Coordinates of C-alpha atoms and ligand atoms in Angstrom, one line a residue:
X1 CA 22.9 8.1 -6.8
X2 CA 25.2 5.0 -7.8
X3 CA 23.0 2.8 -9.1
X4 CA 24.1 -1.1 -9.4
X5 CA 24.3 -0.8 -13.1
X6 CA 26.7 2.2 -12.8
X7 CA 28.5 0.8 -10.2
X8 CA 28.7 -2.3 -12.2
X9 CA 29.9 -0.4 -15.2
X10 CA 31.9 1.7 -12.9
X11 CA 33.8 -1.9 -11.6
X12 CA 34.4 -2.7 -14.7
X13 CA 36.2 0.1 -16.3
X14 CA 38.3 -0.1 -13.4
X15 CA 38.8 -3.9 -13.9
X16 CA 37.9 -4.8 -10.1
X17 CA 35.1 -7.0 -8.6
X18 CA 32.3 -5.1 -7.3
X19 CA 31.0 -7.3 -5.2
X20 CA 33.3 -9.0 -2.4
X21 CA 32.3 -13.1 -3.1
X22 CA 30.1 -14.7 0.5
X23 CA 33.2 -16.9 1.0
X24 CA 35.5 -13.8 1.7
X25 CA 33.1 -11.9 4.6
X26 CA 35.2 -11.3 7.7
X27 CA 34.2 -11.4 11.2
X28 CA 35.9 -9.3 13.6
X29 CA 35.3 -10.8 17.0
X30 CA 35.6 -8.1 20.4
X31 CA 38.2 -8.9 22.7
X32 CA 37.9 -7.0 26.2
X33 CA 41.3 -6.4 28.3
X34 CA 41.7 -4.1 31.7
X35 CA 45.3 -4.3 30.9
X36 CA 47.2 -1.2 28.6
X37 CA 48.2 -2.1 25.5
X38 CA 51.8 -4.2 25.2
X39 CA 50.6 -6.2 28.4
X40 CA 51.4 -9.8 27.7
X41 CA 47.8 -10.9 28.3
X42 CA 46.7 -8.2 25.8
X43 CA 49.8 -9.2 23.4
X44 CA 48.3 -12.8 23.7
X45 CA 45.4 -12.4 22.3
X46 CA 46.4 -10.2 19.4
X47 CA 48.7 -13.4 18.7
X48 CA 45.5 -15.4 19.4
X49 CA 43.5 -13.3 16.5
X50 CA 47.4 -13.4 14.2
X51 CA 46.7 -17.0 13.8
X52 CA 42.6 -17.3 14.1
X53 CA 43.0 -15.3 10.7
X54 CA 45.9 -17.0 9.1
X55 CA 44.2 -20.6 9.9
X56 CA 40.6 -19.3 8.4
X57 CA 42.1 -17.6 5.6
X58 CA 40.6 -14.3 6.9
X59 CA 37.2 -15.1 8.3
X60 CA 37.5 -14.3 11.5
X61 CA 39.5 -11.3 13.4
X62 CA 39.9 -10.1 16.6
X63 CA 40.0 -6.7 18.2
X64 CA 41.5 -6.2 21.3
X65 CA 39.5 -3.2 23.2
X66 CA 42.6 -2.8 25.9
X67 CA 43.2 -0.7 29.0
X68 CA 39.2 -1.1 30.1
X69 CA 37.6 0.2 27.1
X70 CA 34.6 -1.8 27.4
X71 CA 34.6 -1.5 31.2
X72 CA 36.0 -3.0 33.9
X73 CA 36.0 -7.3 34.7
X74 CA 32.7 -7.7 36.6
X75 CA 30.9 -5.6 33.9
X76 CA 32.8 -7.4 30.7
X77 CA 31.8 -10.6 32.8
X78 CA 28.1 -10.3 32.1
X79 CA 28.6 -8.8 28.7
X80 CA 30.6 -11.8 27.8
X81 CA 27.9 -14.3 28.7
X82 CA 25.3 -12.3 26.8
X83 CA 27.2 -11.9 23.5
X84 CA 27.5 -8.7 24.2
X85 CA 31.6 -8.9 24.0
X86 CA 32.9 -12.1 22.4
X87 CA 36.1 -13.2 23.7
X88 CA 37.5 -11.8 27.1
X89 CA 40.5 -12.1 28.9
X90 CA 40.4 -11.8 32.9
X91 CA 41.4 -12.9 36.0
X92 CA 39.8 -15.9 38.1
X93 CA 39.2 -14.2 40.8
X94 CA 36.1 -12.4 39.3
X95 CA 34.5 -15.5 38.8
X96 CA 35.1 -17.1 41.9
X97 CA 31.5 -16.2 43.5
X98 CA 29.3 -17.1 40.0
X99 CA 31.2 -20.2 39.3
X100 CA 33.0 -22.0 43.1
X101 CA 35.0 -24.5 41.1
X102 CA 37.4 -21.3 39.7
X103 CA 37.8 -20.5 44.0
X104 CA 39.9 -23.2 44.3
X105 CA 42.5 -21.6 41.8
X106 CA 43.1 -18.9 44.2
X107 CA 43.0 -20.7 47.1
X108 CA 46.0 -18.9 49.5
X109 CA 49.2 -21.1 49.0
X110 CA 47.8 -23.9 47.5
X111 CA 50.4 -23.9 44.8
X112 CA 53.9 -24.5 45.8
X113 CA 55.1 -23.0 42.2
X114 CA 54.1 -21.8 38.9
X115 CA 55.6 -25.0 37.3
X116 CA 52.5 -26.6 40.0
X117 CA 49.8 -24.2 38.7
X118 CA 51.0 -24.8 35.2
X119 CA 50.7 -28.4 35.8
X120 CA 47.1 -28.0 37.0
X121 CA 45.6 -25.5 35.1
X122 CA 47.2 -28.0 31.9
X123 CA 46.0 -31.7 32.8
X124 CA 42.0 -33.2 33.5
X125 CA 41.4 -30.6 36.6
X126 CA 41.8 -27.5 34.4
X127 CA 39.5 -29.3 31.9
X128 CA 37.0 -30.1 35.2
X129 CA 37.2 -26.0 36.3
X130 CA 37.1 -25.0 32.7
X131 CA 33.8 -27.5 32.0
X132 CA 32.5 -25.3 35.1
X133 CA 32.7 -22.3 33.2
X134 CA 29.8 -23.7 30.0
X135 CA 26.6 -23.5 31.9
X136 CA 27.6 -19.9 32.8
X137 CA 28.0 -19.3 28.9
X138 CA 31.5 -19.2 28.7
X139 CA 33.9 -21.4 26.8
X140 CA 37.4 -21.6 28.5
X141 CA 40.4 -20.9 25.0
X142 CA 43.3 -20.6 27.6
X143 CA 44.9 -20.1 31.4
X144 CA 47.2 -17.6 31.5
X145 CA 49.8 -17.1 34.1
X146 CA 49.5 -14.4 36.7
X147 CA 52.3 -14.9 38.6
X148 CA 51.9 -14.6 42.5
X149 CA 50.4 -11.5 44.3
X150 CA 51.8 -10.1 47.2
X151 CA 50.6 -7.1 49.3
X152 CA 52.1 -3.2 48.9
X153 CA 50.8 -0.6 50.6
X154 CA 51.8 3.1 51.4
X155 CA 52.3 3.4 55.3
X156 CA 55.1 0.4 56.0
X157 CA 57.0 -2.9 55.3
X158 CA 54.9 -5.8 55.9
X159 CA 57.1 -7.9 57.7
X160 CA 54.8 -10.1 60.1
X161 CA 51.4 -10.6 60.5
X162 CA 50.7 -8.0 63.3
X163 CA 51.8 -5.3 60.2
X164 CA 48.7 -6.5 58.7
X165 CA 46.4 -5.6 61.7
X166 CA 43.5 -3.0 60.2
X167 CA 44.8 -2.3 57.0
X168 CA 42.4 -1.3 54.5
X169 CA 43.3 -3.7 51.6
X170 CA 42.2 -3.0 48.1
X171 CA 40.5 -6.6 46.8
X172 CA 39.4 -8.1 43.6
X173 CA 35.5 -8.4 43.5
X174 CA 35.3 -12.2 44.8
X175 CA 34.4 -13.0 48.2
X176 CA 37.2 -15.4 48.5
X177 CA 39.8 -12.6 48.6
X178 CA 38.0 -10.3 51.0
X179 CA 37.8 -13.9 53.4
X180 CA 41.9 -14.3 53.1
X181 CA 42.2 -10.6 53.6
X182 CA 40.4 -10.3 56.9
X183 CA 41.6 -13.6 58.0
X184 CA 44.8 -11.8 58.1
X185 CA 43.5 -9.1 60.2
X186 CA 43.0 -6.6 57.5
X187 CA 39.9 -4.8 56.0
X188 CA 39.0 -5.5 52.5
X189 CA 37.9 -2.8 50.3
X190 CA 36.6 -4.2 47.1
X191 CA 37.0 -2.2 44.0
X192 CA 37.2 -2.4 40.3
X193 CA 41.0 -2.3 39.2
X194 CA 41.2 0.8 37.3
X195 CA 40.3 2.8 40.6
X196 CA 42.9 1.5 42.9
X197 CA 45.4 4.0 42.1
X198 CA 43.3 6.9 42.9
X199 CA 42.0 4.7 46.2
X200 CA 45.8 4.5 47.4
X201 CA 46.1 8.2 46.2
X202 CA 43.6 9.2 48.1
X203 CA 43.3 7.1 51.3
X204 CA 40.5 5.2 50.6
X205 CA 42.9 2.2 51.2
X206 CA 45.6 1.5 52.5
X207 CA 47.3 -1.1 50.3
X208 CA 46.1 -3.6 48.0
X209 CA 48.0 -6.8 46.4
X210 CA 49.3 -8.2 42.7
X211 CA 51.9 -9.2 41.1
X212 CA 55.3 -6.7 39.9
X213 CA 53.4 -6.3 36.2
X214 CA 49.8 -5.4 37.0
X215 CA 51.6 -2.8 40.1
X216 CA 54.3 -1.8 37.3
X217 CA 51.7 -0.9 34.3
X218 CA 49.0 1.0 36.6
X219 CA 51.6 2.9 38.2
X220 CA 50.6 2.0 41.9
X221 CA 54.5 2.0 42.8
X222 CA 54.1 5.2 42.6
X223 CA 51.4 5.2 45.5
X224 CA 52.2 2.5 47.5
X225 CA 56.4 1.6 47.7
X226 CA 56.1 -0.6 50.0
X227 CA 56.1 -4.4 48.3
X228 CA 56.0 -7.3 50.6
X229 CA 56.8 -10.6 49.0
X230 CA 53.5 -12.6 50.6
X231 CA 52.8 -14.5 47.3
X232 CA 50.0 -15.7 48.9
X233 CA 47.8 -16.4 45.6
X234 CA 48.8 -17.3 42.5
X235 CA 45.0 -17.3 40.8
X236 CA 46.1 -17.3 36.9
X237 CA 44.0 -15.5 34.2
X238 CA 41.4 -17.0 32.0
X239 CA 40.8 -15.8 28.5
X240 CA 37.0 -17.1 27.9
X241 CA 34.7 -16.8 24.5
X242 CA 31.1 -16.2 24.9
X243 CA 29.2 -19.5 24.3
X244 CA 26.9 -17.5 22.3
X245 CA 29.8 -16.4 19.9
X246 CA 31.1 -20.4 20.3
X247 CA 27.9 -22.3 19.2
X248 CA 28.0 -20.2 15.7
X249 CA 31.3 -22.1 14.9
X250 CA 31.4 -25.0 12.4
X251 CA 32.7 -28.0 14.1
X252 CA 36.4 -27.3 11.9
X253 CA 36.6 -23.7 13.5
X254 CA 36.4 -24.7 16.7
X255 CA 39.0 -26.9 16.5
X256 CA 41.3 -23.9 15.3
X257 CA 40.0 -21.7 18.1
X258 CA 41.1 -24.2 20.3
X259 CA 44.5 -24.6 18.9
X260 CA 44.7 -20.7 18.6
X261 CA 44.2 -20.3 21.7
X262 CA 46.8 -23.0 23.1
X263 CA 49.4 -21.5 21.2
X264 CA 48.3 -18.3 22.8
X265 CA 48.6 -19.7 26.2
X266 CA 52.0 -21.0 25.4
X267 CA 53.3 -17.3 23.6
X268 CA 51.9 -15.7 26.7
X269 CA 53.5 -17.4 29.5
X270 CA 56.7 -16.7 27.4
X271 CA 55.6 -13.0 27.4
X272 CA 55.1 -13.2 31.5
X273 CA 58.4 -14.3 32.1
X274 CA 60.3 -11.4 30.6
X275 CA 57.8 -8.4 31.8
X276 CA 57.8 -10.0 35.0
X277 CA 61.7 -9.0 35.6
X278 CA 61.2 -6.4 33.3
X279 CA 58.7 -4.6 35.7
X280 CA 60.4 -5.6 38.6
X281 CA 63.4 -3.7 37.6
X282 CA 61.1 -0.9 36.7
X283 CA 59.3 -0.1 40.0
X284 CA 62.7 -0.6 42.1
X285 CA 64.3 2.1 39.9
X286 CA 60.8 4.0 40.5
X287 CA 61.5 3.7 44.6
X288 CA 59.7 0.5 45.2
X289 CA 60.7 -1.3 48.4
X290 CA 60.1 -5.0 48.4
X291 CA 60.8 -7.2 51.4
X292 CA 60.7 -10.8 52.3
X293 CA 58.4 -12.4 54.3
X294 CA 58.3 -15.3 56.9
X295 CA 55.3 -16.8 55.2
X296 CA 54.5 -19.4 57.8
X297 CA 52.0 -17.4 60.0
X298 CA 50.5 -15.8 56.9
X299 CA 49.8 -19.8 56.0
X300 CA 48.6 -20.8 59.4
X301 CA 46.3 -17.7 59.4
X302 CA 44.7 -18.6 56.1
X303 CA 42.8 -22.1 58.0
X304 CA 38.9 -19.9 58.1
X305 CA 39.7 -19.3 54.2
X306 CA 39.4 -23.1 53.7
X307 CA 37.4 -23.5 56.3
X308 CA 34.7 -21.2 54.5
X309 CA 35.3 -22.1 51.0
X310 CA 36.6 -26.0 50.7
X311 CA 33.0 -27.5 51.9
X312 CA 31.4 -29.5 49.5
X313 CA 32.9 -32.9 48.1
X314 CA 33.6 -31.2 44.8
X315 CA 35.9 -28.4 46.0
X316 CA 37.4 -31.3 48.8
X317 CA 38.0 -33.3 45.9
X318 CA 39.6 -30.7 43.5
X319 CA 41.9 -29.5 46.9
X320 CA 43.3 -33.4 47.5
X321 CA 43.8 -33.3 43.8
X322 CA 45.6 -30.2 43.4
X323 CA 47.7 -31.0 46.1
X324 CA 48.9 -34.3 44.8
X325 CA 49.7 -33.1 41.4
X326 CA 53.2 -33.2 41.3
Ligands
GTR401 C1 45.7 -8.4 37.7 C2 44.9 -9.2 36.6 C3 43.7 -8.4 36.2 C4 42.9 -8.0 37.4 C5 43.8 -7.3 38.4 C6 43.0 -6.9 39.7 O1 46.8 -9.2 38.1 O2 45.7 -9.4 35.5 O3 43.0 -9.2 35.3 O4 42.3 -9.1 38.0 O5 44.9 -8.1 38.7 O6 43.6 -7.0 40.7 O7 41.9 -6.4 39.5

């Protein structure tokens, strides 16, 4: 057995310290993706930990656990607000029925443009939906861009809203998106992301709807060619620490994983832009058809959506001021 003495002896023949000093113990903090490795979101956050470690001199690290390692969104969810998993990076839409206030991100064309959701998601209302998020033990570090979603499916073109008349559409887990579905006259399936491909494969559905990166990466192109340009949400991502992980933090470190993870919002909207193109080009050369769409009735049809979901004053309020961002 190597007792401290040898080992002290041992250290110093070989002229190292045998005990690391307190000051230099590193925390690696988990960092849950559905997306593969190379995605920007995943990219992002590994830029996130670059600087989290160059700012703190080492003390804290992150690991990114990509392509669903530690499950898919709904299940990181939960293990995110119980410190199970620290830091997280995941769409809104899974949060729309815990917390209403990130519903109104995803609201069907509510924003006219990305420059628009960047606009929001950046000023006081992202700080107001972001606030929304601390009571359900998450801390907000960044909103990342999504793009818009648009529908593909196997079976045809979606060119006008009768085309959309009981198709079974593959939805997020959020009861918002299974409203704008059937409100266009389809049937929403909801299932967790990393099953999609075999539920177009199979039959199970029909169709489902994302942007050209997340339909690139999973390879649903290859299942479903038909890509009609709907864009009829632009819900961005959210990358979220657990409050648990948060309250630990000197007053000092979180004001660097704040800043970390503003410069990882800003590296990872830069990182959209190019795989954006980059996948578009990729699922045309892999027999992707995309079409145009008169968007017009699909806008008219989504009325019930608001209807249901824009009720209280609150989400009345954060609607009026969406809308008059400019
Ligand atoms: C993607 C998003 C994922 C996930 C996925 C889905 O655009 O990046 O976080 O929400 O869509 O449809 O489940």
């Amino acid at each position: 057995m190597l007792t401290r003495r040898r080992a002290l002896a041992l250290a110093a023949a070989l002229s190292i310290a045998p005990v690391a000093p307190a000051f230099a113990q590193s925390v690696t903090l988990r960092s849950a993706d559905i997306h593969p490795d190379g995605y920007p979101t995943v990219e992002a956050v590994k830029y996130f930990g670059k600087i989290l470690e160059e700012q703190t001199n080492g003390k804290y690290k992150v690991q990114v656990f990509f392509s669903g390692q530690l499950g898919q969104e709904k299940d990181t969810i939960e293990q995110t607000r119980f410190g199970v998993i620290d830091l997280n990076r995941v769409n809104t839409a899974p949060f729309n029925n815990l917390i209403p206030e990130t519903a109104v991100l995803g609201l069907p064309f509510l924003f006219r443009s990305v420059d628009h959701m960047y606009k929001v998601v950046d000023g006081p209302l992202g700080d107001e939906i972001a606030k929304a998020f601390e009571p359900h033990g998450m801390i907000v570090l960044g909103f990342f861009d999504s793009g818009a979603r648009s529908f593909y499916n196997s079976k045809k073109p979606i060119k006008t809203l009768a085309d959309m008349k009981g198709m079974k559409i593959r939805v997020q887990q959020s009861d918002l998106f299974i409203a704008m579905i059937n409100a266009l006259g389809a049937n929403a399936t909801p299932i967790p992301f990393g099953e999609v491909y075999s539920g177009l494969q199979t039959g199970l559905v029909d169709g489902a709807e994302n942007n050209y990166p997340s339909y690139e990466s999973s390879k649903q192109f290859e299942v479903a060619k038909y890509f009609s340009l709907t864009e009829h949400s632009m819900a961005p991502e959210v990358f979220v620490m657990s409050k648990l992980a948060w309250d630990k933090l000197s007053a000092a470190d979180k004001q660097t994983f704040k800043e970390a993870g503003k410069a990882a919002t800003l590296k990872m909207r830069e990182l959209w832009a190019a795989r954006d193109q980059q996948s578009k080009d990729t699922v045309i050369k892999g027999g992707a058809q995309i079409n145009e769409v008169d968007k017009q009735p699909f806008i008219d049809a989504m009325k019930p959506v608001y209807d249901k979901f824009v009720t209280s004053e609150k989400m009345k309020s954060l609607v009026d001021r969406i809308k008059a961002t400019q």
